[in-house]
CSV table of C-alpha atoms and ligand atoms in Angstrom, one decimal:
chain,number,residue,atom,x,y,z
A,12,MET,CA,-36.8,23.6,23.7
A,13,ASP,CA,-34.9,21.1,21.6
A,14,ARG,CA,-31.7,23.0,20.6
A,15,THR,CA,-29.1,21.6,18.3
A,16,PHE,CA,-25.4,22.2,19.2
A,17,THR,CA,-22.7,21.8,16.7
A,18,THR,CA,-19.6,20.8,18.8
A,19,ILE,CA,-18.8,17.2,18.0
A,20,ILE,CA,-18.3,15.5,21.3
A,21,GLU,CA,-16.8,12.0,21.8
A,22,PRO,CA,-19.8,9.8,22.7
A,23,PHE,CA,-17.9,8.2,25.6
A,24,ARG,CA,-15.8,9.2,28.5
A,25,ILE,CA,-12.3,8.0,29.3
A,26,HIS,CA,-12.0,5.1,31.7
A,27,SER,CA,-8.3,4.2,31.4
A,28,VAL,CA,-5.5,6.2,30.0
A,29,GLU,CA,-2.1,5.5,28.3
A,30,PRO,CA,0.7,8.1,28.7
A,31,LEU,CA,2.2,9.8,25.6
A,32,ARG,CA,5.9,10.6,25.6
A,33,MET,CA,7.0,14.1,24.5
A,34,THR,CA,10.1,14.3,22.3
A,35,THR,CA,12.1,17.1,20.8
A,36,PRO,CA,12.7,17.7,17.0
A,37,ALA,CA,16.4,16.8,17.5
A,38,GLU,CA,15.4,13.4,19.1
A,39,ARG,CA,13.0,12.8,16.3
A,40,SER,CA,15.6,13.7,13.6
A,41,ALA,CA,17.9,11.1,15.1
A,42,ALA,CA,15.2,8.5,15.4
A,43,ILE,CA,14.1,8.8,11.8
A,44,GLU,CA,17.6,8.7,10.5
A,45,GLU,CA,18.2,5.5,12.5
A,46,ALA,CA,15.0,4.2,10.9
A,47,GLY,CA,16.4,4.6,7.4
A,48,PHE,CA,13.8,7.4,7.0
A,49,ASN,CA,11.0,4.9,7.0
A,50,VAL,CA,8.3,5.7,9.6
A,51,PHE,CA,7.4,2.0,9.8
A,52,ALA,CA,10.8,1.4,11.3
A,53,LEU,CA,10.4,3.9,14.2
A,54,ARG,CA,9.8,2.7,17.7
A,55,SER,CA,6.2,3.7,18.6
A,56,ARG,CA,7.4,5.2,21.9
A,57,ASP,CA,9.1,7.9,19.8
A,58,VAL,CA,5.8,8.8,18.2
A,59,LEU,CA,3.5,11.4,19.8
A,60,ILE,CA,0.3,11.1,17.7
A,61,ASP,CA,0.2,7.8,15.8
A,62,LEU,CA,-1.9,8.1,12.6
A,63,LEU,CA,0.0,5.3,10.8
A,64,THR,CA,-3.1,3.2,10.7
A,65,ASP,CA,-6.6,2.8,12.0
A,66,SER,CA,-6.0,-1.0,12.0
A,67,GLY,CA,-6.0,-2.7,15.4
A,68,THR,CA,-5.2,0.6,17.1
A,69,GLY,CA,-8.6,1.5,18.4
A,70,ALA,CA,-9.7,1.6,22.0
A,71,MET,CA,-11.9,-1.3,23.1
A,72,SER,CA,-15.0,-0.5,25.1
A,73,ARG,CA,-15.7,-1.4,28.7
A,74,ASP,CA,-18.2,-4.0,27.4
A,75,GLN,CA,-15.5,-5.5,25.1
A,76,TRP,CA,-13.1,-5.9,28.0
A,77,ALA,CA,-15.9,-7.5,30.0
A,78,ALA,CA,-16.6,-9.9,27.1
A,79,ILE,CA,-13.0,-10.9,27.1
A,80,GLN,CA,-13.5,-12.4,30.6
A,81,HIS,CA,-16.1,-14.8,28.9
A,82,GLY,CA,-13.4,-16.1,26.5
A,83,ASP,CA,-13.6,-19.8,26.4
A,84,GLU,CA,-10.3,-21.3,25.0
A,85,SER,CA,-11.7,-24.8,24.2
A,86,TYR,CA,-10.0,-26.0,21.0
A,87,ALA,CA,-13.2,-27.0,19.2
A,88,GLY,CA,-16.8,-25.8,19.5
A,89,SER,CA,-16.2,-23.1,22.2
A,90,PRO,CA,-19.2,-20.9,23.2
A,91,SER,CA,-17.1,-17.9,22.2
A,92,TRP,CA,-17.0,-19.2,18.6
A,93,PHE,CA,-20.8,-19.5,18.5
A,94,ARG,CA,-21.2,-16.0,19.9
A,95,PHE,CA,-18.8,-14.7,17.2
A,96,GLU,CA,-20.4,-16.6,14.4
A,97,ALA,CA,-23.9,-15.4,15.4
A,98,ALA,CA,-22.7,-11.8,15.6
A,99,VAL,CA,-21.1,-12.0,12.1
A,100,LYS,CA,-24.2,-13.7,10.6
A,101,ASP,CA,-26.5,-11.1,12.2
A,102,LEU,CA,-24.9,-8.5,9.9
A,103,PHE,CA,-23.5,-10.7,7.1
A,104,PRO,CA,-25.8,-13.7,6.7
A,105,PHE,CA,-23.4,-15.8,4.6
A,106,ARG,CA,-23.7,-19.6,5.1
A,107,HIS,CA,-20.1,-20.1,6.1
A,108,VAL,CA,-17.9,-18.0,8.4
A,109,ILE,CA,-14.2,-18.9,8.5
A,110,PRO,CA,-12.3,-17.0,11.3
A,111,THR,CA,-8.7,-15.8,10.5
A,112,HIS,CA,-6.2,-13.8,12.5
A,113,GLN,CA,-6.5,-10.8,10.3
A,114,GLY,CA,-7.8,-9.7,6.9
A,115,ARG,CA,-4.8,-10.7,4.8
A,116,ALA,CA,-5.0,-14.3,6.0
A,117,ALA,CA,-8.6,-14.4,4.6
A,118,GLU,CA,-7.2,-12.9,1.3
A,119,LYS,CA,-4.4,-15.4,1.2
A,120,ILE,CA,-6.8,-18.3,1.6
A,121,LEU,CA,-9.4,-17.0,-0.9
A,122,PHE,CA,-6.8,-16.2,-3.6
A,123,SER,CA,-4.8,-19.3,-3.1
A,124,VAL,CA,-8.0,-21.2,-3.9
A,125,LEU,CA,-9.4,-18.9,-6.6
A,126,GLY,CA,-6.4,-17.2,-8.1
A,127,GLY,CA,-3.5,-18.5,-10.1
A,128,PRO,CA,-1.7,-17.7,-13.4
A,129,GLY,CA,-4.0,-16.4,-16.1
A,130,LYS,CA,-6.7,-15.3,-13.7
A,131,VAL,CA,-7.7,-11.6,-13.5
A,132,ILE,CA,-9.2,-10.2,-10.2
A,133,PRO,CA,-10.7,-6.7,-10.4
A,134,ASN,CA,-11.5,-4.4,-7.5
A,135,ASN,CA,-12.5,-0.8,-7.2
A,136,THR,CA,-9.0,-0.4,-5.7
A,137,HIS,CA,-7.1,-3.2,-4.3
A,138,PHE,CA,-5.5,-2.5,-0.9
A,139,ASP,CA,-1.8,-3.3,-0.8
A,140,THR,CA,-2.1,-6.7,0.9
A,141,THR,CA,-5.0,-7.7,-1.4
A,142,ARG,CA,-3.1,-6.8,-4.5
A,143,ALA,CA,0.0,-8.6,-3.1
A,144,ASN,CA,-2.0,-11.8,-2.3
A,145,VAL,CA,-3.6,-11.7,-5.8
A,146,GLU,CA,-0.2,-11.3,-7.4
A,147,ALA,CA,1.5,-13.9,-5.2
A,148,SER,CA,-1.0,-16.5,-6.6
A,149,GLY,CA,0.1,-15.6,-10.1
A,150,ALA,CA,-3.1,-13.7,-11.0
A,151,THR,CA,-3.4,-10.1,-12.2
A,152,ALA,CA,-4.9,-7.5,-9.9
A,153,LEU,CA,-6.9,-4.7,-11.7
A,154,ASP,CA,-8.3,-1.4,-10.2
A,155,LEU,CA,-11.5,-0.3,-11.8
A,156,VAL,CA,-12.6,2.6,-9.7
A,157,ILE,CA,-14.5,5.4,-11.4
A,158,ALA,CA,-12.4,8.2,-13.0
A,159,GLU,CA,-13.4,10.7,-10.2
A,160,GLY,CA,-11.7,8.3,-7.7
A,161,HIS,CA,-8.3,9.2,-9.2
A,162,ASP,CA,-8.8,13.0,-8.9
A,163,ALA,CA,-8.0,14.2,-5.4
A,164,ALA,CA,-9.9,17.5,-5.7
A,165,VAL,CA,-13.1,16.5,-7.5
A,166,LEU,CA,-16.2,16.3,-5.3
A,167,HIS,CA,-18.4,13.2,-5.7
A,168,PRO,CA,-20.5,11.6,-2.9
A,169,PHE,CA,-19.3,8.0,-3.8
A,170,LYS,CA,-15.8,8.3,-5.1
A,171,GLY,CA,-15.2,4.6,-4.3
A,172,ASN,CA,-17.7,3.4,-6.9
A,173,MET,CA,-16.8,0.7,-9.4
A,174,ASP,CA,-16.6,1.8,-13.0
A,175,LEU,CA,-19.5,-0.3,-14.3
A,176,ASP,CA,-18.7,0.1,-18.0
A,177,ARG,CA,-15.1,-1.1,-17.5
A,178,LEU,CA,-16.3,-4.0,-15.4
A,179,GLU,CA,-18.8,-5.0,-18.0
A,180,ASN,CA,-16.1,-4.9,-20.7
A,181,LEU,CA,-13.6,-6.8,-18.6
A,182,LEU,CA,-16.0,-9.6,-17.8
A,183,GLY,CA,-17.0,-9.8,-21.5
A,184,GLU,CA,-13.3,-9.9,-22.7
A,185,HIS,CA,-12.0,-12.2,-20.1
A,186,ARG,CA,-14.8,-14.7,-20.0
A,187,GLY,CA,-13.8,-17.6,-17.8
A,188,ASP,CA,-10.6,-15.9,-16.4
A,189,VAL,CA,-12.3,-13.8,-13.7
A,190,PRO,CA,-13.0,-16.1,-10.7
A,191,VAL,CA,-14.2,-13.3,-8.4
A,192,VAL,CA,-14.8,-9.5,-8.4
A,193,MET,CA,-13.8,-7.7,-5.2
A,194,LEU,CA,-15.4,-4.5,-4.0
A,195,THR,CA,-13.6,-2.6,-1.1
A,196,ILE,CA,-16.0,-0.7,1.2
A,197,THR,CA,-14.9,2.0,1.9
A,198,ASN,CA,-12.2,2.3,-0.7
A,199,ASN,CA,-9.1,2.7,1.5
A,200,SER,CA,-6.3,3.2,-1.1
A,201,GLY,CA,-8.6,5.6,-3.0
A,202,GLY,CA,-9.0,7.9,0.0
A,203,GLY,CA,-11.4,6.1,2.3
A,204,GLN,CA,-14.2,6.9,-0.1
A,205,PRO,CA,-17.6,5.1,0.1
A,206,VAL,CA,-19.4,3.0,-2.5
A,207,SER,CA,-23.1,3.7,-3.0
A,208,LEU,CA,-25.7,1.1,-2.5
A,209,ALA,CA,-26.9,1.6,-6.1
A,210,ASN,CA,-23.3,0.9,-7.3
A,211,ILE,CA,-23.1,-2.2,-5.2
A,212,ARG,CA,-26.4,-3.4,-6.6
A,213,ALA,CA,-25.3,-2.7,-10.2
A,214,THR,CA,-21.9,-4.4,-9.7
A,215,SER,CA,-23.7,-7.4,-8.3
A,216,GLU,CA,-26.1,-7.5,-11.2
A,217,ILE,CA,-23.2,-7.4,-13.8
A,218,CYS,CA,-21.1,-10.0,-11.9
A,219,HIS,CA,-24.1,-12.4,-11.6
A,220,ARG,CA,-25.1,-11.9,-15.3
A,221,HIS,CA,-21.6,-13.0,-16.2
A,222,GLY,CA,-21.7,-15.9,-13.7
A,223,VAL,CA,-18.9,-14.4,-11.6
A,224,LYS,CA,-18.9,-14.1,-7.8
A,225,LEU,CA,-18.8,-10.8,-6.0
A,226,PHE,CA,-16.9,-10.6,-2.7
A,227,LEU,CA,-16.7,-7.6,-0.4
A,228,ASP,CA,-13.5,-6.4,1.2
A,229,ALA,CA,-15.6,-5.1,4.1
A,230,CYS,CA,-13.2,-3.8,6.7
A,231,ARG,CA,-14.9,-0.4,6.9
A,232,PHE,CA,-18.5,-1.6,6.2
A,233,ALA,CA,-20.1,0.4,9.0
A,234,GLU,CA,-18.5,3.7,7.9
A,235,ASN,CA,-19.6,2.9,4.3
A,236,ALA,CA,-23.1,2.2,5.5
A,237,TRP,CA,-23.2,5.5,7.4
A,238,PHE,CA,-22.2,7.4,4.2
A,239,ILE,CA,-25.0,5.6,2.3
A,240,HIS,CA,-27.4,6.6,5.1
A,241,GLU,CA,-26.3,10.3,4.9
A,242,ARG,CA,-25.8,10.7,1.2
A,243,GLU,CA,-28.0,8.3,-0.8
A,244,GLU,CA,-31.5,9.2,-1.6
A,245,GLY,CA,-34.1,7.1,0.2
A,246,GLN,CA,-31.6,5.6,2.7
A,247,GLU,CA,-31.8,8.3,5.4
A,248,HIS,CA,-34.6,6.5,7.4
A,249,ARG,CA,-33.0,3.1,7.5
A,250,GLU,CA,-31.1,1.5,10.3
A,251,ILE,CA,-27.3,1.1,9.7
A,252,ALA,CA,-27.5,-2.7,10.4
A,253,ASP,CA,-30.3,-3.0,7.8
A,254,ILE,CA,-28.2,-1.2,5.1
A,255,VAL,CA,-25.3,-3.6,6.0
A,256,ARG,CA,-27.5,-6.6,5.6
A,257,GLU,CA,-28.7,-5.4,2.2
A,258,ILE,CA,-25.1,-4.9,1.1
A,259,ALA,CA,-24.2,-8.5,2.2
A,260,SER,CA,-27.3,-9.8,0.4
A,261,LEU,CA,-25.9,-8.5,-2.9
A,262,ALA,CA,-22.5,-10.4,-2.5
A,263,ASP,CA,-21.5,-14.0,-2.5
A,264,GLY,CA,-18.9,-13.6,0.2
A,265,MET,CA,-16.5,-11.3,2.0
A,266,THR,CA,-13.0,-10.9,3.4
A,267,MET,CA,-12.7,-8.9,6.6
A,268,SER,CA,-10.1,-7.3,8.7
A,269,ALA,CA,-11.8,-7.1,12.1
A,270,LYS,CA,-9.1,-4.7,13.2
A,271,LYS,CA,-11.0,-1.8,11.6
A,272,ASP,CA,-14.8,-1.2,12.1
A,273,PRO,CA,-15.4,-4.2,14.5
A,274,PHE,CA,-13.0,-2.6,17.1
A,275,GLY,CA,-10.7,-5.6,17.3
A,276,ASN,CA,-7.0,-5.3,18.1
A,277,ILE,CA,-6.6,-8.4,16.0
A,278,GLY,CA,-9.0,-10.6,14.0
A,279,GLY,CA,-10.6,-11.2,10.6
A,280,TRP,CA,-12.7,-13.6,8.7
A,281,LEU,CA,-13.7,-15.0,5.3
A,282,ALA,CA,-17.4,-15.6,4.8
A,283,LEU,CA,-19.2,-17.0,1.8
A,284,ASN,CA,-22.2,-19.0,0.6
A,285,ASP,CA,-20.7,-21.6,-1.8
A,286,ASP,CA,-20.4,-24.9,0.0
A,287,ALA,CA,-17.6,-26.4,-2.2
A,288,LEU,CA,-15.5,-23.2,-2.1
A,289,ALA,CA,-16.0,-23.0,1.7
A,290,GLU,CA,-14.7,-26.6,2.0
A,291,ASP,CA,-11.6,-25.8,-0.1
A,292,CYS,CA,-11.0,-22.6,2.0
A,293,ARG,CA,-11.4,-24.5,5.3
A,294,ASN,CA,-8.8,-27.0,4.1
A,295,VAL,CA,-6.3,-24.2,3.7
A,296,LEU,CA,-7.4,-22.6,7.0
A,297,ILE,CA,-6.5,-25.8,8.9
A,298,LEU,CA,-3.1,-25.8,7.3
A,299,THR,CA,-2.3,-22.2,8.0
A,300,GLU,CA,-4.5,-20.6,10.6
A,301,GLY,CA,-6.2,-23.2,12.8
A,302,PHE,CA,-9.3,-25.3,13.5
A,303,PRO,CA,-12.5,-23.9,11.9
A,304,THR,CA,-14.0,-22.8,15.2
A,305,TYR,CA,-11.2,-20.5,16.1
A,306,GLY,CA,-9.1,-19.9,13.0
A,307,GLY,CA,-6.2,-17.7,14.0
A,308,LEU,CA,-7.9,-16.3,17.1
A,309,ALA,CA,-8.2,-16.9,20.8
A,310,GLY,CA,-11.6,-17.4,22.3
A,311,ARG,CA,-11.3,-14.0,24.1
A,312,ASP,CA,-10.6,-12.3,20.7
A,313,LEU,CA,-13.8,-13.9,19.3
A,314,GLU,CA,-15.8,-12.5,22.3
A,315,ALA,CA,-14.3,-9.0,21.9
A,316,LEU,CA,-15.2,-9.0,18.2
A,317,ALA,CA,-18.8,-10.2,18.8
A,318,GLN,CA,-19.3,-7.3,21.1
A,319,GLY,CA,-17.4,-4.8,18.9
A,320,LEU,CA,-19.6,-5.6,15.9
A,321,SER,CA,-22.7,-4.5,17.8
A,322,GLU,CA,-21.0,-1.2,18.7
A,323,ALA,CA,-19.8,-0.6,15.2
A,324,VAL,CA,-23.3,0.1,13.8
A,325,GLN,CA,-24.5,2.4,16.5
A,326,PRO,CA,-25.6,5.8,15.0
A,327,ASP,CA,-24.2,8.0,17.8
A,328,TYR,CA,-20.8,6.4,17.4
A,329,LEU,CA,-20.8,6.6,13.5
A,330,ARG,CA,-22.0,10.3,13.6
A,331,TYR,CA,-19.1,11.1,15.8
A,332,ARG,CA,-16.6,9.0,13.9
A,333,ILE,CA,-17.4,10.4,10.5
A,334,GLY,CA,-17.9,13.9,11.9
A,335,SER,CA,-14.6,14.0,13.7
A,336,THR,CA,-12.7,12.8,10.6
A,337,ALA,CA,-14.4,15.6,8.6
A,338,TYR,CA,-13.4,18.0,11.4
A,339,LEU,CA,-9.7,17.3,10.8
A,340,GLY,CA,-10.1,17.4,7.0
A,341,ASN,CA,-12.1,20.7,7.0
A,342,ALA,CA,-9.7,22.4,9.3
A,343,LEU,CA,-6.8,21.5,7.0
A,344,LEU,CA,-8.8,22.7,4.0
A,345,ALA,CA,-9.5,26.0,5.7
A,346,ALA,CA,-5.8,26.3,6.3
A,347,GLY,CA,-5.1,25.9,2.6
A,348,VAL,CA,-3.7,22.4,2.8
A,349,PRO,CA,-4.7,20.2,-0.2
A,350,VAL,CA,-6.6,17.1,0.9
A,351,VAL,CA,-8.6,14.4,-0.9
A,352,GLN,CA,-12.3,15.6,-1.0
A,353,PRO,CA,-14.8,14.8,0.1
A,354,ILE,CA,-13.3,13.8,3.4
A,355,GLY,CA,-13.3,10.0,3.8
A,356,GLY,CA,-14.4,7.8,6.7
A,357,HIS,CA,-11.3,6.6,8.6
A,358,ALA,CA,-8.7,9.0,7.4
A,359,VAL,CA,-7.7,12.3,5.9
A,360,TYR,CA,-5.5,12.0,2.8
A,361,LEU,CA,-3.1,14.8,2.1
A,362,ASP,CA,-2.4,15.5,-1.5
A,363,ALA,CA,1.4,15.4,-1.6
A,364,ARG,CA,1.5,16.0,-5.4
A,365,ALA,CA,-0.4,19.2,-5.1
A,366,LEU,CA,1.6,20.3,-2.0
A,367,LEU,CA,5.1,19.4,-3.3
A,368,PRO,CA,5.0,19.9,-7.1
A,369,HIS,CA,8.8,20.4,-7.1
A,370,ILE,CA,9.4,16.7,-6.0
A,371,GLU,CA,8.9,14.3,-8.9
A,372,ALA,CA,6.9,11.1,-8.3
A,373,LEU,CA,9.9,8.7,-8.2
A,374,HIS,CA,11.5,10.9,-5.6
A,375,TYR,CA,8.5,10.2,-3.5
A,376,PRO,CA,6.7,13.4,-2.4
A,377,GLY,CA,4.5,11.5,0.0
A,378,GLN,CA,7.5,10.0,1.7
A,379,ALA,CA,9.1,13.4,2.0
A,380,LEU,CA,5.9,14.8,3.6
A,381,ALA,CA,5.5,11.8,6.0
A,382,VAL,CA,9.1,12.3,7.3
A,383,ALA,CA,8.5,16.1,7.7
A,384,LEU,CA,5.3,15.5,9.8
A,385,TYR,CA,7.2,13.2,12.1
A,386,VAL,CA,10.3,15.4,12.6
A,387,THR,CA,8.2,18.6,13.0
A,388,GLY,CA,5.5,17.3,15.4
A,389,GLY,CA,5.9,13.6,16.2
A,390,VAL,CA,2.9,12.8,14.0
A,391,ARG,CA,3.3,9.5,12.2
A,392,ALA,CA,1.4,9.0,8.9
A,393,THR,CA,1.7,6.7,5.9
A,394,GLU,CA,2.5,7.3,2.3
A,395,ILE,CA,0.0,5.9,-0.2
A,396,GLY,CA,1.6,6.7,-3.5
A,397,SER,CA,4.6,5.7,-5.6
A,398,VAL,CA,6.4,4.1,-2.7
A,399,MET,CA,3.4,1.8,-2.0
A,400,PHE,CA,2.3,1.1,-5.5
A,401,GLY,CA,5.1,2.1,-7.9
A,402,ARG,CA,6.9,-1.2,-8.3
A,403,GLN,CA,5.2,-3.4,-10.9
A,404,PRO,CA,5.1,-7.2,-11.1
A,405,ASP,CA,7.4,-7.0,-14.2
A,406,GLY,CA,10.1,-5.1,-12.2
A,407,THR,CA,9.6,-1.7,-13.7
A,408,GLU,CA,8.8,1.3,-11.6
A,409,VAL,CA,6.1,3.8,-12.5
A,410,ALA,CA,4.3,6.7,-10.8
A,411,ALA,CA,1.2,5.8,-8.9
A,412,PRO,CA,-2.1,7.5,-9.9
A,413,MET,CA,-2.0,9.7,-6.8
A,414,GLU,CA,0.7,10.8,-4.2
A,415,LEU,CA,-1.2,10.7,-0.9
A,416,VAL,CA,-0.2,10.8,2.7
A,417,ARG,CA,-2.8,9.2,5.0
A,418,LEU,CA,-3.6,10.5,8.4
A,419,ALA,CA,-5.6,7.4,9.6
A,420,ILE,CA,-7.6,8.0,12.8
A,421,PRO,CA,-7.6,5.1,15.4
A,422,ARG,CA,-11.1,4.6,16.6
A,423,ARG,CA,-12.1,6.2,20.0
A,424,THR,CA,-8.5,6.9,20.8
A,425,TYR,CA,-7.6,10.5,20.3
A,426,THR,CA,-9.5,13.6,21.6
A,427,GLN,CA,-10.3,16.8,19.7
A,428,SER,CA,-7.3,18.5,21.3
A,429,HIS,CA,-5.0,15.8,19.8
A,430,ILE,CA,-6.6,16.5,16.5
A,431,ASP,CA,-6.2,20.3,16.9
A,432,TYR,CA,-2.5,19.7,17.5
A,433,VAL,CA,-2.3,17.6,14.3
A,434,VAL,CA,-3.9,20.5,12.4
A,435,GLU,CA,-1.2,22.8,13.7
A,436,VAL,CA,1.6,20.4,12.8
A,437,VAL,CA,0.4,19.8,9.2
A,438,THR,CA,-0.2,23.5,8.6
A,439,ALA,CA,3.3,24.3,9.8
A,440,VAL,CA,4.8,21.7,7.4
A,441,ALA,CA,2.6,22.9,4.5
A,442,GLY,CA,3.9,26.4,5.2
A,443,GLU,CA,7.5,25.2,4.6
A,444,ALA,CA,6.6,22.9,1.7
A,445,ASP,CA,9.1,24.5,-0.7
A,446,SER,CA,12.0,23.5,1.6
A,447,LEU,CA,11.2,19.8,1.5
A,448,ARG,CA,13.4,17.5,-0.7
A,449,GLY,CA,12.7,14.1,-2.2
A,450,TYR,CA,14.2,10.7,-1.3
A,451,ARG,CA,16.1,7.9,-3.0
A,452,MET,CA,15.3,4.3,-2.0
A,453,ILE,CA,18.5,2.5,-1.1
A,454,TYR,CA,16.9,-0.8,-0.1
A,455,GLU,CA,13.7,-2.5,-1.1
A,456,PRO,CA,12.3,-6.0,-0.5
A,457,LYS,CA,10.6,-8.1,-3.3
A,458,ALA,CA,7.0,-7.3,-2.2
A,459,LEU,CA,5.2,-4.7,-0.1
A,460,ARG,CA,8.3,-2.6,-0.2
A,461,HIS,CA,6.9,0.4,1.8
A,462,PHE,CA,7.1,-1.6,5.1
A,463,THR,CA,10.9,-2.2,5.1
A,464,ALA,CA,12.4,0.1,2.4
A,465,ARG,CA,15.3,2.4,3.5
A,466,TYR,CA,15.9,5.8,2.1
A,467,GLN,CA,18.5,8.6,1.7
A,468,PRO,CA,17.4,12.2,1.5
A,469,LEU,CA,18.3,13.9,-1.8
A,470,GLU,CA,20.3,17.1,-1.6
B,21,F0G,N1,-8.3,-4.7,3.0
B,21,F0G,C1,-8.3,-3.3,3.3
B,21,F0G,C2,-9.2,-2.4,2.6
B,21,F0G,C3,-7.5,-2.9,4.3
B,21,F0G,O1,-7.5,-1.6,4.6
B,21,F0G,C4,-6.6,-3.8,5.0
B,21,F0G,C5,-5.7,-3.3,6.0
B,21,F0G,C6,-6.7,-5.1,4.6
B,21,F0G,C7,-7.6,-5.5,3.6
B,21,F0G,C8,-5.8,-6.2,5.3
B,21,F0G,O2,-6.2,-6.4,6.6
B,21,F0G,O3,-4.3,-5.7,8.0
B,21,F0G,O4,-6.0,-7.2,8.9
B,21,F0G,O5,-4.4,-8.0,7.2
B,21,F0G,N2,-5.4,-2.1,6.2
B,21,F0G,C9,-4.6,-1.6,7.2
B,21,F0G,C10,-4.4,-0.1,6.9
B,21,F0G,C11,-3.3,-2.3,7.4
B,21,F0G,O6,-3.5,0.5,7.5
B,21,F0G,O7,-5.1,0.4,6.1
B,21,F0G,P1,-5.2,-6.8,7.7
């Protein structure tokens, strides 16, 4: 008899382990104070469960470690490069693949060529580095996600979708000023929410009708394709790789952080069809990253990524990946903790505004919650709210659309009991939410302030 069991099991067993170090609340209080109350400034050995990011923090597979042994470090034309290029083109058949050391290097190259003063670059929601690279070129970064994407509690299967009317209007009004439209799959800053295939098709149609290029920010493409497979009518019988190829066929290029879905500890690329644009980008690449057949990467990294790409689209893995993220989110919901719904792909986003209504936006409720999670249970998470997005290019400070704290789940790294522990810690902190106080920022750098800001707790 073919029975169905509901326990989500990790579709792998453990082959090599890393120790975790237990700490006391007193040790953690001292550590966070020394870090200026910024979790980015902690030493990771003082963190028990590190949910700061899913970027570069995943566990590589046996086959990736084996592939590393095939790394060929020839400066030009290495076989590792050709394996990497073939693996990228198998899923994303763009004419040119330009390897970079990580995603923001691809962004930097693309926007230094296409951006500049007077240019406008929309996205569903720009990730922080994407926005910063657009703005560093002198261009304006706009977020055009659908209205549901700004409401943490509303249920919508594809909350990452582009607002097509706003895009159409923007391209009409700013004729000639928009060199490229970006689409982030999944929409990280908006809660790890997917974009539907229908919305990608419609965005592509609008861009091309206006003669504007569409580029994907595709870090979490496999998770997005899984949501399309699960939620979009007519997609349930397709292979994940086939959905990914269709998504790629609708775009003119992509930027990629291979530290996410492709299971890299480092890596990225820029891929595109336009020959002249590719030549301009390669010229910047050679100045800043390296020769076009390795970019910012070692041959062994290229091998690990080629293997990782084939693992990223396997259905057993994706079912577990998305199911285990939902497990964390649903357990928190059941405990009465407000989280962004539906649960996203790589992370669960706590709604700090709903949990801490007594802390005003510019006293950083998400920052207060992130510090409390660390001190209470050694769990490190990241604020995605007014700390990350509050400072405007004109120097003013405004409240971000949402005050979130992201629990990002490294791939294939933590077990269900680690996650059960996280549920306990978050629930305990939520139970004492009234006692949390806001923060005052006492130092901030010019850009990307969340990485190095320092704070003082308010009385
Ligand atoms: N785009 C998106 C949607 C991202 O999430 C990231 C990185 C990047 C671009 C930049 O890539 O880090 O390789 O330079 N996100 C990480 C995070 C850092 O924690 O979400 P990178």
